[in-house]
Amino acid sequence: MKLIVNGEEHDVAAETLSELLVLMEYEGNWLATAVNGELVHREDRFDRSLKDNDSIEILSPMQGG
Amino acid sequence: MLTLYGAEINSRLLLGTARYPSPAVLSEAVRQSATEIVTVSLRREMSGGRSGGTFFEMIRALAIRILPNTAGCHSVAEAVLTARMARELFATDWIKLEVVGNHDTLQPDVFGLVEAARILVSEGFEVFPYTTDDLVVAERLLEAGCKVLMPWCAPIGSAAGPLNPTALRAMRAHFPDVSLIVDAGIGRPSHATAVMELGFDAVLLNTAVAGAGDPAAMAAAFAAAIAAGNQAFNAGLMEPRDMAVPSTPVIGKAVFT
């Protein structure tokens, strides 16, 4: 399945957002996720199914002013 | 004591966390500044969570309040989504709201700022809007539900200092009961003192400390400068005059012939 993850195209066989995170080796409780511009809470990632061409954002804390 | 959305804060200096030479230098600058609030961004995680995790643990170890920001967002949708993601990560309703409107000056898009503030306040966020020194925009932000305003005194990272003290003075006079924090454009401790002497409640800094030769020492200098400016404002400053006024009484002056 073709997915846009943080702006880059990936071919990943993930049915849910939580599967995607595992397959792409994203770990830790400091990640925030959104699918197609909508926040997906940590506890909802198991139930959030993905489809072809979905756009996923995975953000984490960074230095900022 | 500074009160921000019900939180009582002792330090009137808020620090950004960008551009420090190392995490150790950042930690020491935070310690020397005695700040109780640091601002932090969100960015795309490209290394599986490891880079964000390292930074997150370091920030949490500081054991002070985190003010997440929407730095770099250029649209209402982007800023609102980033704020929601920040709340998920940092478990705080606080958000420093930035909606950039101009690439060269990083001047806020004040129309988008008001719109985003209204949305976020309706969702329970406690919004710290990074705005210009425009009184009408300030009114709109307050109407949208903001209890704190963060006007710039010069473009971000410019170190230019207060470019329009008249506008800052007017903002203080129009909103005597609103917490006002100068954000962006401060380059020197004397700039910070100047805005605090105008009656501002606090200053948010980043580059002036992070880019200093000795960031920790500069953080301490800013803390002292901000405290001095605040103390001077509270003590009641003398207004400048055009003509000389003798400070020594004339009565009893000897007359020599």
mmCIF file of N, CA, C and O in Angstrom, chain B residues 160-231:
data_model
loop_
_atom_site.group_PDB
_atom_site.id
_atom_site.type_symbol
_atom_site.label_atom_id
_atom_site.label_comp_id
_atom_site.label_asym_id
_atom_site.label_seq_id
_atom_site.Cartn_x
_atom_site.Cartn_y
_atom_site.Cartn_z
ATOM 1 N N ALA B 160 17.259 43.222 17.297
ATOM 2 C CA ALA B 160 17.154 44.665 17.045
ATOM 3 C C ALA B 160 16.644 45.441 18.265
ATOM 4 O O ALA B 160 16.773 46.672 18.303
ATOM 5 N N GLY B 161 16.051 44.767 19.212
ATOM 6 C CA GLY B 161 15.510 45.466 20.382
ATOM 7 C C GLY B 161 14.196 46.154 20.057
ATOM 8 O O GLY B 161 13.700 46.070 18.918
ATOM 9 N N PRO B 162 13.603 46.839 21.044
ATOM 10 C CA PRO B 162 12.276 47.440 20.828
ATOM 11 C C PRO B 162 12.298 48.516 19.741
ATOM 12 O O PRO B 162 12.864 49.580 19.935
ATOM 13 N N LEU B 163 11.674 48.207 18.594
ATOM 14 C CA LEU B 163 11.674 49.136 17.463
ATOM 15 C C LEU B 163 10.589 50.195 17.619
ATOM 16 O O LEU B 163 10.685 51.270 17.047
ATOM 17 N N ASN B 164 9.537 49.866 18.346
ATOM 18 C CA ASN B 164 8.435 50.810 18.491
ATOM 19 C C ASN B 164 7.960 50.868 19.949
ATOM 20 O O ASN B 164 6.901 50.327 20.283
ATOM 21 N N PRO B 165 8.743 51.510 20.799
ATOM 22 C CA PRO B 165 8.365 51.582 22.218
ATOM 23 C C PRO B 165 7.010 52.268 22.420
ATOM 24 O O PRO B 165 6.284 51.943 23.360
ATOM 25 N N THR B 166 6.668 53.188 21.524
ATOM 26 C CA THR B 166 5.380 53.877 21.660
ATOM 27 C C THR B 166 4.224 52.877 21.558
ATOM 28 O O THR B 166 3.261 52.937 22.328
ATOM 29 N N ALA B 167 4.324 51.964 20.599
ATOM 30 C CA ALA B 167 3.266 50.967 20.432
ATOM 31 C C ALA B 167 3.213 50.026 21.637
ATOM 32 O O ALA B 167 2.125 49.654 22.106
ATOM 33 N N LEU B 168 4.369 49.657 22.156
ATOM 34 C CA LEU B 168 4.395 48.772 23.334
ATOM 35 C C LEU B 168 3.802 49.491 24.548
ATOM 36 O O LEU B 168 3.054 48.907 25.344
ATOM 37 N N ARG B 169 4.133 50.781 24.682
ATOM 38 C CA ARG B 169 3.600 51.558 25.794
ATOM 39 C C ARG B 169 2.071 51.643 25.695
ATOM 40 O O ARG B 169 1.356 51.503 26.676
ATOM 41 N N ALA B 170 1.591 51.852 24.472
ATOM 42 C CA ALA B 170 0.142 51.932 24.262
ATOM 43 C C ALA B 170 -0.532 50.613 24.597
ATOM 44 O O ALA B 170 -1.615 50.579 25.190
ATOM 45 N N MET B 171 0.111 49.523 24.245
ATOM 46 C CA MET B 171 -0.465 48.207 24.546
ATOM 47 C C MET B 171 -0.585 48.014 26.064
ATOM 48 O O MET B 171 -1.603 47.548 26.571
ATOM 49 N N ARG B 172 0.456 48.402 26.776
ATOM 50 C CA ARG B 172 0.404 48.278 28.240
ATOM 51 C C ARG B 172 -0.730 49.137 28.824
ATOM 52 O O ARG B 172 -1.466 48.696 29.699
ATOM 53 N N ALA B 173 -0.852 50.371 28.277
ATOM 54 C CA ALA B 173 -1.867 51.286 28.797
ATOM 55 C C ALA B 173 -3.282 50.796 28.488
ATOM 56 O O ALA B 173 -4.196 50.953 29.307
ATOM 57 N N HIS B 174 -3.481 50.191 27.318
ATOM 58 C CA HIS B 174 -4.823 49.755 26.924
ATOM 59 C C HIS B 174 -5.254 48.482 27.638
ATOM 60 O O HIS B 174 -6.452 48.232 27.772
ATOM 61 N N PHE B 175 -4.313 47.675 28.019
ATOM 62 C CA PHE B 175 -4.665 46.377 28.611
ATOM 63 C C PHE B 175 -3.958 46.210 29.961
ATOM 64 O O PHE B 175 -3.093 45.341 30.120
ATOM 65 N N PRO B 176 -4.346 47.027 30.934
ATOM 66 C CA PRO B 176 -3.606 47.012 32.203
ATOM 67 C C PRO B 176 -3.706 45.684 32.957
ATOM 68 O O PRO B 176 -2.823 45.368 33.751
ATOM 69 N N ASP B 177 -4.760 44.921 32.683
ATOM 70 C CA ASP B 177 -4.963 43.688 33.450
ATOM 71 C C ASP B 177 -4.608 42.417 32.680
ATOM 72 O O ASP B 177 -4.836 41.309 33.172
ATOM 73 N N VAL B 178 -4.076 42.581 31.467
ATOM 74 C CA VAL B 178 -3.729 41.408 30.652
ATOM 75 C C VAL B 178 -2.238 41.119 30.822
ATOM 76 O O VAL B 178 -1.423 42.040 30.840
ATOM 77 N N SER B 179 -1.884 39.842 30.945
ATOM 78 C CA SER B 179 -0.463 39.481 31.005
ATOM 79 C C SER B 179 0.164 39.687 29.634
ATOM 80 O O SER B 179 -0.272 39.097 28.648
ATOM 81 N N LEU B 180 1.185 40.540 29.586
ATOM 82 C CA LEU B 180 1.842 40.881 28.319
ATOM 83 C C LEU B 180 3.299 40.417 28.360
ATOM 84 O O LEU B 180 4.057 40.817 29.252
ATOM 85 N N ILE B 181 3.654 39.594 27.402
ATOM 86 C CA ILE B 181 5.011 39.055 27.333
ATOM 87 C C ILE B 181 5.623 39.473 26.005
ATOM 88 O O ILE B 181 5.065 39.151 24.951
ATOM 89 N N VAL B 182 6.732 40.180 26.043
ATOM 90 C CA VAL B 182 7.416 40.523 24.792
ATOM 91 C C VAL B 182 8.133 39.276 24.281
ATOM 92 O O VAL B 182 8.904 38.644 25.002
ATOM 93 N N ASP B 183 7.829 38.930 23.045
ATOM 94 C CA ASP B 183 8.399 37.731 22.442
ATOM 95 C C ASP B 183 9.035 38.135 21.118
ATOM 96 O O ASP B 183 8.359 38.689 20.261
ATOM 97 N N ALA B 184 10.284 37.855 20.961
ATOM 98 C CA ALA B 184 11.008 38.045 19.695
ATOM 99 C C ALA B 184 11.621 39.427 19.564
ATOM 100 O O ALA B 184 10.993 40.436 19.871
ATOM 101 N N GLY B 185 12.873 39.438 19.115
ATOM 102 C CA GLY B 185 13.560 40.675 18.768
ATOM 103 C C GLY B 185 14.492 41.206 19.835
ATOM 104 O O GLY B 185 15.244 42.146 19.593
ATOM 105 N N ILE B 186 14.473 40.604 21.024
ATOM 106 C CA ILE B 186 15.367 41.064 22.090
ATOM 107 C C ILE B 186 16.784 40.553 21.809
ATOM 108 O O ILE B 186 16.981 39.359 21.571
ATOM 109 N N GLY B 187 17.763 41.460 21.836
ATOM 110 C CA GLY B 187 19.132 41.043 21.554
ATOM 111 C C GLY B 187 20.071 41.201 22.736
ATOM 112 O O GLY B 187 21.083 40.512 22.831
ATOM 113 N N ARG B 188 19.738 42.136 23.620
ATOM 114 C CA ARG B 188 20.638 42.469 24.721
ATOM 115 C C ARG B 188 19.849 42.581 26.020
ATOM 116 O O ARG B 188 18.660 42.922 25.995
ATOM 117 N N PRO B 189 20.537 42.362 27.137
ATOM 118 C CA PRO B 189 19.848 42.550 28.421
ATOM 119 C C PRO B 189 19.219 43.940 28.546
ATOM 120 O O PRO B 189 18.131 44.085 29.121
ATOM 121 N N SER B 190 19.889 44.966 28.003
ATOM 122 C CA SER B 190 19.320 46.319 28.113
ATOM 123 C C SER B 190 17.999 46.429 27.357
ATOM 124 O O SER B 190 17.105 47.189 27.751
ATOM 125 N N HIS B 191 17.834 45.670 26.260
ATOM 126 C CA HIS B 191 16.539 45.646 25.567
ATOM 127 C C HIS B 191 15.460 45.069 26.489
ATOM 128 O O HIS B 191 14.330 45.561 26.528
ATOM 129 N N ALA B 192 15.823 44.015 27.172
ATOM 130 C CA ALA B 192 14.852 43.375 28.073
ATOM 131 C C ALA B 192 14.476 44.319 29.213
ATOM 132 O O ALA B 192 13.300 44.422 29.586
ATOM 133 N N THR B 193 15.478 45.006 29.754
ATOM 134 C CA THR B 193 15.189 45.980 30.815
ATOM 135 C C THR B 193 14.236 47.052 30.286
ATOM 136 O O THR B 193 13.278 47.437 30.968
ATOM 137 N N ALA B 194 14.495 47.515 29.064
ATOM 138 C CA ALA B 194 13.677 48.599 28.494
ATOM 139 C C ALA B 194 12.206 48.195 28.390
ATOM 140 O O ALA B 194 11.320 48.987 28.737
ATOM 141 N N VAL B 195 11.941 46.992 27.912
ATOM 142 C CA VAL B 195 10.530 46.602 27.779
ATOM 143 C C VAL B 195 9.904 46.325 29.152
ATOM 144 O O VAL B 195 8.722 46.601 29.359
ATOM 145 N N MET B 196 10.691 45.836 30.071
ATOM 146 C CA MET B 196 10.150 45.628 31.430
ATOM 147 C C MET B 196 9.862 46.971 32.096
ATOM 148 O O MET B 196 8.901 47.106 32.862
ATOM 149 N N GLU B 197 10.686 47.976 31.805
ATOM 150 C CA GLU B 197 10.434 49.324 32.349
ATOM 151 C C GLU B 197 9.140 49.918 31.793
ATOM 152 O O GLU B 197 8.563 50.823 32.393
ATOM 153 N N LEU B 198 8.700 49.426 30.635
ATOM 154 C CA LEU B 198 7.418 49.867 30.077
ATOM 155 C C LEU B 198 6.243 49.189 30.784
ATOM 156 O O LEU B 198 5.091 49.510 30.501
ATOM 157 N N GLY B 199 6.540 48.248 31.633
ATOM 158 C CA GLY B 199 5.477 47.598 32.398
ATOM 159 C C GLY B 199 5.070 46.240 31.877
ATOM 160 O O GLY B 199 4.039 45.695 32.303
ATOM 161 N N PHE B 200 5.865 45.682 30.979
ATOM 162 C CA PHE B 200 5.537 44.332 30.505
ATOM 163 C C PHE B 200 5.762 43.325 31.630
ATOM 164 O O PHE B 200 6.505 43.581 32.576
ATOM 165 N N ASP B 201 5.066 42.207 31.517
ATOM 166 C CA ASP B 201 5.080 41.240 32.608
ATOM 167 C C ASP B 201 6.225 40.243 32.506
ATOM 168 O O ASP B 201 6.633 39.672 33.526
ATOM 169 N N ALA B 202 6.703 40.017 31.288
ATOM 170 C CA ALA B 202 7.774 39.029 31.101
ATOM 171 C C ALA B 202 8.356 39.172 29.700
ATOM 172 O O ALA B 202 7.837 39.925 28.876
ATOM 173 N N VAL B 203 9.436 38.435 29.478
ATOM 174 C CA VAL B 203 10.122 38.447 28.183
ATOM 175 C C VAL B 203 10.418 37.001 27.790
ATOM 176 O O VAL B 203 10.824 36.200 28.628
ATOM 177 N N LEU B 204 10.195 36.690 26.523
ATOM 178 C CA LEU B 204 10.590 35.382 26.003
ATOM 179 C C LEU B 204 11.775 35.572 25.060
ATOM 180 O O LEU B 204 11.724 36.386 24.144
ATOM 181 N N LEU B 205 12.823 34.823 25.301
ATOM 182 C CA LEU B 205 14.081 34.952 24.565
ATOM 183 C C LEU B 205 14.533 33.620 24.034
ATOM 184 O O LEU B 205 14.244 32.591 24.634
ATOM 185 N N ASN B 206 15.307 33.643 23.001
ATOM 186 C CA ASN B 206 15.986 32.420 22.576
ATOM 187 C C ASN B 206 17.388 32.721 22.053
ATOM 188 O O ASN B 206 18.393 32.498 22.724
ATOM 189 N N THR B 207 17.441 33.294 20.848
ATOM 190 C CA THR B 207 18.719 33.408 20.154
ATOM 191 C C THR B 207 19.740 34.237 20.922
ATOM 192 O O THR B 207 20.940 33.929 20.897
ATOM 193 N N ALA B 208 19.285 35.273 21.599
ATOM 194 C CA ALA B 208 20.225 36.146 22.308
ATOM 195 C C ALA B 208 20.993 35.381 23.378
ATOM 196 O O ALA B 208 22.147 35.716 23.687
ATOM 197 N N VAL B 209 20.366 34.358 23.927
ATOM 198 C CA VAL B 209 21.052 33.519 24.916
ATOM 199 C C VAL B 209 21.789 32.370 24.222
ATOM 200 O O VAL B 209 22.981 32.154 24.439
ATOM 201 N N ALA B 210 21.067 31.660 23.357
ATOM 202 C CA ALA B 210 21.655 30.472 22.719
ATOM 203 C C ALA B 210 22.872 30.823 21.874
ATOM 204 O O ALA B 210 23.821 30.046 21.780
ATOM 205 N N GLY B 211 22.864 32.005 21.258
ATOM 206 C CA GLY B 211 23.946 32.397 20.366
ATOM 207 C C GLY B 211 25.053 33.180 21.057
ATOM 208 O O GLY B 211 26.011 33.608 20.407
ATOM 209 N N ALA B 212 24.946 33.361 22.359
ATOM 210 C CA ALA B 212 25.973 34.114 23.088
ATOM 211 C C ALA B 212 27.264 33.289 23.197
ATOM 212 O O ALA B 212 27.243 32.063 23.094
ATOM 213 N N GLY B 213 28.369 33.978 23.444
ATOM 214 C CA GLY B 213 29.639 33.272 23.639
ATOM 215 C C GLY B 213 29.563 32.340 24.832
ATOM 216 O O GLY B 213 30.122 31.247 24.811
ATOM 217 N N ASP B 214 28.873 32.777 25.867
ATOM 218 C CA ASP B 214 28.677 31.963 27.071
ATOM 219 C C ASP B 214 27.181 32.010 27.394
ATOM 220 O O ASP B 214 26.717 32.901 28.126
ATOM 221 N N PRO B 215 26.404 31.082 26.833
ATOM 222 C CA PRO B 215 24.949 31.139 26.994
ATOM 223 C C PRO B 215 24.486 31.152 28.460
ATOM 224 O O PRO B 215 23.544 31.873 28.811
ATOM 225 N N ALA B 216 25.134 30.389 29.309
ATOM 226 C CA ALA B 216 24.707 30.341 30.706
ATOM 227 C C ALA B 216 24.904 31.704 31.378
ATOM 228 O O ALA B 216 24.027 32.192 32.106
ATOM 229 N N ALA B 217 26.050 32.329 31.129
ATOM 230 C CA ALA B 217 26.309 33.650 31.711
ATOM 231 C C ALA B 217 25.334 34.684 31.149
ATOM 232 O O ALA B 217 24.844 35.561 31.874
ATOM 233 N N MET B 218 25.032 34.575 29.854
ATOM 234 C CA MET B 218 24.090 35.520 29.256
ATOM 235 C C MET B 218 22.685 35.305 29.817
ATOM 236 O O MET B 218 21.927 36.270 30.028
ATOM 237 N N ALA B 219 22.317 34.064 30.072
ATOM 238 C CA ALA B 219 21.006 33.779 30.658
ATOM 239 C C ALA B 219 20.888 34.443 32.026
ATOM 240 O O ALA B 219 19.848 35.033 32.359
ATOM 241 N N ALA B 220 21.958 34.365 32.803
ATOM 242 C CA ALA B 220 21.957 35.009 34.126
ATOM 243 C C ALA B 220 21.865 36.521 33.979
ATOM 244 O O ALA B 220 21.161 37.197 34.749
ATOM 245 N N ALA B 221 22.566 37.072 32.976
ATOM 246 C CA ALA B 221 22.522 38.525 32.749
ATOM 247 C C ALA B 221 21.104 38.966 32.388
ATOM 248 O O ALA B 221 20.614 39.998 32.875
ATOM 249 N N PHE B 222 20.442 38.192 31.541
ATOM 250 C CA PHE B 222 19.060 38.532 31.174
ATOM 251 C C PHE B 222 18.127 38.442 32.384
ATOM 252 O O PHE B 222 17.230 39.272 32.552
ATOM 253 N N ALA B 223 18.323 37.446 33.199
ATOM 254 C CA ALA B 223 17.459 37.309 34.382
ATOM 255 C C ALA B 223 17.585 38.541 35.274
ATOM 256 O O ALA B 223 16.582 39.086 35.759
ATOM 257 N N ALA B 224 18.822 38.996 35.467
ATOM 258 C CA ALA B 224 19.049 40.179 36.305
ATOM 259 C C ALA B 224 18.457 41.426 35.651
ATOM 260 O O ALA B 224 17.842 42.271 36.325
ATOM 261 N N ALA B 225 18.622 41.544 34.335
ATOM 262 C CA ALA B 225 18.123 42.718 33.616
ATOM 263 C C ALA B 225 16.598 42.791 33.668
ATOM 264 O O ALA B 225 16.007 43.873 33.824
ATOM 265 N N ILE B 226 15.965 41.645 33.527
ATOM 266 C CA ILE B 226 14.497 41.600 33.548
ATOM 267 C C ILE B 226 13.983 41.933 34.955
ATOM 268 O O ILE B 226 13.026 42.695 35.122
ATOM 269 N N ALA B 227 14.641 41.404 35.947
ATOM 270 C CA ALA B 227 14.245 41.715 37.330
ATOM 271 C C ALA B 227 14.427 43.202 37.621
ATOM 272 O O ALA B 227 13.564 43.833 38.257
ATOM 273 N N ALA B 228 15.513 43.798 37.111
ATOM 274 C CA ALA B 228 15.759 45.222 37.343
ATOM 275 C C ALA B 228 14.692 46.074 36.669
ATOM 276 O O ALA B 228 14.180 47.032 37.265
ATOM 277 N N GLY B 229 14.348 45.730 35.439
ATOM 278 C CA GLY B 229 13.329 46.489 34.716
ATOM 279 C C GLY B 229 11.974 46.417 35.399
ATOM 280 O O GLY B 229 11.254 47.417 35.507
ATOM 281 N N ASN B 230 11.653 45.238 35.883
ATOM 282 C CA ASN B 230 10.379 45.049 36.584
ATOM 283 C C ASN B 230 10.348 45.835 37.888
ATOM 284 O O ASN B 230 9.347 46.508 38.215
ATOM 285 N N GLN B 231 11.463 45.792 38.605
ATOM 286 C CA GLN B 231 11.552 46.514 39.875
ATOM 287 C C GLN B 231 11.447 48.018 39.634
ATOM 288 O O GLN B 231 10.762 48.740 40.372
#
